[in-house]
Amino acid sequence: FTEGDDQRYSVPVMRVSAELVAMSERHQAIAAIAHLDDGALLIDAMLDQRGAAAVVGAALRKRTRSGRHGELRGRPRRNRLGKLADDPLRIQLLGVEQSNSSVIVDNSVIAKLVRRLEAGLNPDVELPRHLTAAGFDRVPRVAATLDLDLTGESLPANVVVVHDAIAHESDLWVKILDDVGLAIDLGVPL
């Protein structure tokens, strides 16, 4: 691309050993980012429960990690969240989103990896805060974020956003459409 603005994307990478690839049909079916000389694969970490647990765990713990391109900071909004992602078996991978990757953790929170990074508050953080401040109490609370300082930007980007999970037989968008449709049918003002 030679025209337009530069864009930044988050792709957490995980190494899967050759032994694990050989034992698991699931890893053989995952599109690899790279095939390594020793038979191992580099994959998107959000496609594996262990990788997703590490990514989400970074958001749930108040820790800072420094890298070549800045600092990554976990910002939990309440106590006792850190251990939720310790067991990869508590991670339920979701495949319903197109541009981001989400997982349910311990049936209590949902974590979304924001693929396209932009400085400032992500709408998934800003909107619940605004609605709660306006007195709307039926919005999932933000439980944590994982923030990344971006080179040349004054504000960090939200890389991972963790909300309280809402149990429903479908996804939140379908639930909202169902609730709005019912409110309209009943004549309830919105």
mmCIF file of C-alpha atoms in Angstrom:
data_model
loop_
_atom_site.group_PDB
_atom_site.id
_atom_site.type_symbol
_atom_site.label_atom_id
_atom_site.label_comp_id
_atom_site.label_asym_id
_atom_site.label_seq_id
_atom_site.Cartn_x
_atom_site.Cartn_y
_atom_site.Cartn_z
ATOM 1 C CA PHE A 1 0.000 0.000 0.000
ATOM 2 C CA THR A 2 1.471 3.299 -1.004
ATOM 3 C CA GLU A 3 -1.482 5.604 -0.389
ATOM 4 C CA GLY A 4 -3.532 6.411 2.694
ATOM 5 C CA ASP A 5 -2.739 6.281 6.370
ATOM 6 C CA ASP A 6 -0.640 3.594 7.988
ATOM 7 C CA GLN A 7 -2.581 1.061 10.026
ATOM 8 C CA ARG A 8 -1.441 -1.042 12.968
ATOM 9 C CA TYR A 9 -2.767 -4.491 13.786
ATOM 10 C CA SER A 10 -2.338 -6.795 16.755
ATOM 11 C CA VAL A 11 -1.475 -10.415 16.087
ATOM 12 C CA PRO A 12 -0.253 -12.239 19.197
ATOM 13 C CA VAL A 13 1.985 -15.086 18.057
ATOM 14 C CA MET A 14 2.400 -18.499 19.680
ATOM 15 C CA ARG A 15 4.897 -21.244 18.889
ATOM 16 C CA VAL A 16 3.413 -24.751 18.687
ATOM 17 C CA SER A 17 6.018 -27.529 18.887
ATOM 18 C CA ALA A 18 6.336 -30.160 16.148
ATOM 19 C CA GLU A 19 5.303 -32.843 18.661
ATOM 20 C CA LEU A 20 2.081 -31.014 19.498
ATOM 21 C CA VAL A 21 1.332 -30.402 15.815
ATOM 22 C CA ALA A 22 1.770 -34.132 15.127
ATOM 23 C CA MET A 23 -0.546 -35.106 18.023
ATOM 24 C CA SER A 24 -3.298 -32.624 17.267
ATOM 25 C CA GLU A 25 -5.433 -32.563 14.139
ATOM 26 C CA ARG A 26 -6.683 -29.152 15.284
ATOM 27 C CA HIS A 27 -3.209 -27.601 15.025
ATOM 28 C CA GLN A 28 -2.685 -29.207 11.631
ATOM 29 C CA ALA A 29 -5.852 -27.458 10.400
ATOM 30 C CA ILE A 30 -4.914 -23.982 11.714
ATOM 31 C CA ALA A 31 -3.482 -21.587 9.174
ATOM 32 C CA ALA A 32 0.110 -21.073 10.235
ATOM 33 C CA ILE A 33 1.822 -17.719 10.194
ATOM 34 C CA ALA A 34 5.098 -19.549 9.657
ATOM 35 C CA HIS A 35 6.428 -23.092 9.407
ATOM 36 C CA LEU A 36 9.685 -23.317 11.345
ATOM 37 C CA ASP A 37 12.677 -25.454 10.382
ATOM 38 C CA ASP A 38 12.197 -27.778 13.377
ATOM 39 C CA GLY A 39 8.611 -28.610 12.310
ATOM 40 C CA ALA A 40 7.017 -26.209 14.772
ATOM 41 C CA LEU A 41 4.419 -23.642 13.742
ATOM 42 C CA LEU A 42 3.891 -19.998 14.566
ATOM 43 C CA ILE A 43 0.149 -19.404 14.895
ATOM 44 C CA ASP A 44 -2.190 -16.644 16.013
ATOM 45 C CA ALA A 45 -2.293 -17.151 19.791
ATOM 46 C CA MET A 46 -6.031 -16.431 19.920
ATOM 47 C CA LEU A 47 -6.677 -19.676 17.999
ATOM 48 C CA ASP A 48 -5.366 -21.811 20.878
ATOM 49 C CA GLN A 49 -6.709 -21.979 24.444
ATOM 50 C CA ARG A 50 -3.216 -21.687 25.949
ATOM 51 C CA GLY A 51 -2.314 -18.694 23.807
ATOM 52 C CA ALA A 52 -5.642 -16.967 24.456
ATOM 53 C CA ALA A 53 -5.196 -17.597 28.200
ATOM 54 C CA ALA A 54 -1.811 -15.832 28.112
ATOM 55 C CA VAL A 55 -3.196 -12.848 26.168
ATOM 56 C CA VAL A 56 -6.276 -12.455 28.370
ATOM 57 C CA GLY A 57 -4.244 -13.089 31.528
ATOM 58 C CA ALA A 58 -2.072 -10.085 30.632
ATOM 59 C CA ALA A 59 -5.182 -7.865 30.680
ATOM 60 C CA LEU A 60 -6.467 -9.305 33.954
ATOM 61 C CA ARG A 61 -3.229 -8.639 35.858
ATOM 62 C CA LYS A 62 -1.872 -5.222 36.793
ATOM 63 C CA ARG A 63 1.542 -5.673 35.204
ATOM 64 C CA THR A 64 3.639 -3.787 32.683
ATOM 65 C CA ARG A 65 5.701 -5.493 30.000
ATOM 66 C CA SER A 66 8.261 -3.564 27.987
ATOM 67 C CA GLY A 67 9.061 -4.454 24.414
ATOM 68 C CA ARG A 68 10.863 -3.069 21.390
ATOM 69 C CA HIS A 69 7.944 -0.852 20.451
ATOM 70 C CA GLY A 70 6.640 0.346 23.810
ATOM 71 C CA GLU A 71 4.905 -0.832 26.940
ATOM 72 C CA LEU A 72 1.960 -3.155 27.362
ATOM 73 C CA ARG A 73 -0.074 -2.611 30.550
ATOM 74 C CA GLY A 74 -2.770 -4.768 32.110
ATOM 75 C CA ARG A 75 -5.498 -2.654 33.698
ATOM 76 C CA PRO A 76 -7.946 -4.744 35.722
ATOM 77 C CA ARG A 77 -10.933 -2.668 36.914
ATOM 78 C CA ARG A 78 -11.537 -4.811 40.010
ATOM 79 C CA ASN A 79 -9.717 -7.299 42.241
ATOM 80 C CA ARG A 80 -9.399 -11.065 41.921
ATOM 81 C CA LEU A 81 -9.590 -11.332 38.161
ATOM 82 C CA GLY A 82 -6.003 -12.433 37.557
ATOM 83 C CA LYS A 83 -6.525 -16.135 38.170
ATOM 84 C CA LEU A 84 -9.494 -16.490 35.796
ATOM 85 C CA ALA A 85 -7.247 -17.172 32.810
ATOM 86 C CA ASP A 86 -4.717 -19.388 34.627
ATOM 87 C CA ASP A 87 -6.338 -22.605 33.381
ATOM 88 C CA PRO A 88 -6.550 -22.783 29.568
ATOM 89 C CA LEU A 89 -9.427 -25.257 29.943
ATOM 90 C CA ARG A 90 -11.541 -22.332 31.222
ATOM 91 C CA ILE A 91 -11.100 -20.593 27.855
ATOM 92 C CA GLN A 92 -13.853 -21.046 25.271
ATOM 93 C CA LEU A 93 -12.713 -19.933 21.828
ATOM 94 C CA LEU A 94 -15.352 -18.112 19.806
ATOM 95 C CA GLY A 95 -15.340 -17.962 16.043
ATOM 96 C CA VAL A 96 -18.215 -15.586 15.378
ATOM 97 C CA GLU A 97 -16.445 -12.266 14.857
ATOM 98 C CA GLN A 98 -14.970 -11.181 11.561
ATOM 99 C CA SER A 99 -12.339 -8.597 12.432
ATOM 100 C CA ASN A 100 -11.521 -9.289 16.086
ATOM 101 C CA SER A 101 -11.077 -12.407 18.211
ATOM 102 C CA SER A 102 -13.115 -13.129 21.344
ATOM 103 C CA VAL A 103 -13.036 -15.772 24.060
ATOM 104 C CA ILE A 104 -15.245 -16.535 27.053
ATOM 105 C CA VAL A 105 -13.256 -17.025 30.261
ATOM 106 C CA ASP A 106 -14.674 -19.200 33.033
ATOM 107 C CA ASN A 107 -18.219 -18.393 31.836
ATOM 108 C CA SER A 108 -17.906 -15.048 33.653
ATOM 109 C CA VAL A 109 -16.128 -12.615 31.321
ATOM 110 C CA ILE A 110 -15.700 -12.185 27.587
ATOM 111 C CA ALA A 111 -12.387 -10.889 26.253
ATOM 112 C CA LYS A 112 -11.965 -9.346 22.823
ATOM 113 C CA LEU A 113 -8.630 -8.846 21.099
ATOM 114 C CA VAL A 114 -8.930 -5.673 19.057
ATOM 115 C CA ARG A 115 -7.096 -6.344 15.802
ATOM 116 C CA ARG A 116 -6.879 -2.826 14.379
ATOM 117 C CA LEU A 117 -5.039 -0.653 16.874
ATOM 118 C CA GLU A 118 -5.947 3.000 17.225
ATOM 119 C CA ALA A 119 -4.809 5.430 19.904
ATOM 120 C CA GLY A 120 -7.412 6.376 22.494
ATOM 121 C CA LEU A 121 -10.343 4.647 24.125
ATOM 122 C CA ASN A 122 -11.939 1.874 22.117
ATOM 123 C CA PRO A 123 -15.738 2.282 21.805
ATOM 124 C CA ASP A 124 -16.092 -1.021 23.709
ATOM 125 C CA VAL A 125 -14.574 0.783 26.713
ATOM 126 C CA GLU A 126 -15.987 4.258 26.179
ATOM 127 C CA LEU A 127 -19.630 3.349 25.482
ATOM 128 C CA PRO A 128 -20.262 1.241 28.628
ATOM 129 C CA ARG A 129 -18.609 3.959 30.727
ATOM 130 C CA HIS A 130 -20.859 6.623 29.182
ATOM 131 C CA LEU A 131 -24.046 4.543 29.517
ATOM 132 C CA THR A 132 -23.307 3.702 33.154
ATOM 133 C CA ALA A 133 -22.611 7.370 33.956
ATOM 134 C CA ALA A 134 -25.952 8.259 32.335
ATOM 135 C CA GLY A 135 -27.738 5.870 34.721
ATOM 136 C CA PHE A 136 -28.215 2.943 32.348
ATOM 137 C CA ASP A 137 -27.474 -0.095 34.513
ATOM 138 C CA ARG A 138 -28.097 -2.839 31.944
ATOM 139 C CA VAL A 139 -24.735 -2.752 30.270
ATOM 140 C CA PRO A 140 -21.891 -5.224 30.822
ATOM 141 C CA ARG A 141 -19.186 -3.648 32.955
ATOM 142 C CA VAL A 142 -15.640 -3.362 31.658
ATOM 143 C CA ALA A 143 -13.596 -5.747 33.787
ATOM 144 C CA ALA A 144 -10.140 -5.022 32.343
ATOM 145 C CA THR A 145 -8.147 -3.754 29.390
ATOM 146 C CA LEU A 146 -4.710 -4.442 27.983
ATOM 147 C CA ASP A 147 -3.247 -1.174 26.743
ATOM 148 C CA LEU A 148 -0.329 -0.595 24.391
ATOM 149 C CA ASP A 149 1.664 2.600 23.989
ATOM 150 C CA LEU A 150 1.878 3.341 20.276
ATOM 151 C CA THR A 151 4.948 5.053 18.828
ATOM 152 C CA GLY A 152 4.151 8.658 17.980
ATOM 153 C CA GLU A 153 0.797 8.700 19.806
ATOM 154 C CA SER A 154 -0.033 10.518 23.039
ATOM 155 C CA LEU A 155 -2.683 7.989 24.084
ATOM 156 C CA PRO A 156 -2.361 4.200 24.338
ATOM 157 C CA ALA A 157 -4.536 1.786 22.351
ATOM 158 C CA ASN A 158 -6.825 -0.799 23.960
ATOM 159 C CA VAL A 159 -5.536 -4.131 22.620
ATOM 160 C CA VAL A 160 -7.788 -6.358 24.747
ATOM 161 C CA VAL A 161 -11.136 -5.372 26.255
ATOM 162 C CA VAL A 162 -12.681 -7.645 28.901
ATOM 163 C CA HIS A 163 -16.391 -7.314 29.811
ATOM 164 C CA ASP A 164 -18.670 -9.180 32.173
ATOM 165 C CA ALA A 165 -20.270 -11.995 30.188
ATOM 166 C CA ILE A 166 -24.025 -12.126 29.680
ATOM 167 C CA ALA A 167 -25.486 -15.603 29.407
ATOM 168 C CA HIS A 168 -27.708 -16.019 26.336
ATOM 169 C CA GLU A 169 -28.344 -18.698 23.757
ATOM 170 C CA SER A 170 -26.871 -16.493 21.045
ATOM 171 C CA ASP A 171 -24.529 -13.508 20.888
ATOM 172 C CA LEU A 172 -25.138 -10.072 22.414
ATOM 173 C CA TRP A 173 -26.182 -8.454 19.127
ATOM 174 C CA VAL A 174 -28.968 -11.009 18.620
ATOM 175 C CA LYS A 175 -30.049 -10.557 22.261
ATOM 176 C CA ILE A 176 -30.238 -6.779 21.825
ATOM 177 C CA LEU A 177 -32.296 -7.167 18.642
ATOM 178 C CA ASP A 178 -34.636 -9.572 20.459
ATOM 179 C CA ASP A 179 -35.025 -7.172 23.420
ATOM 180 C CA VAL A 180 -35.655 -4.137 21.188
ATOM 181 C CA GLY A 181 -38.177 -6.083 19.105
ATOM 182 C CA LEU A 182 -40.028 -7.172 22.249
ATOM 183 C CA ALA A 183 -40.027 -3.596 23.598
ATOM 184 C CA ILE A 184 -41.483 -2.337 20.324
ATOM 185 C CA ASP A 185 -44.145 -5.088 20.329
ATOM 186 C CA LEU A 186 -45.127 -4.163 23.903
ATOM 187 C CA GLY A 187 -45.084 -0.437 23.210
ATOM 188 C CA VAL A 188 -42.356 0.210 25.760
ATOM 189 C CA PRO A 189 -40.545 3.503 25.099
ATOM 190 C CA LEU A 190 -36.887 3.005 24.210
#
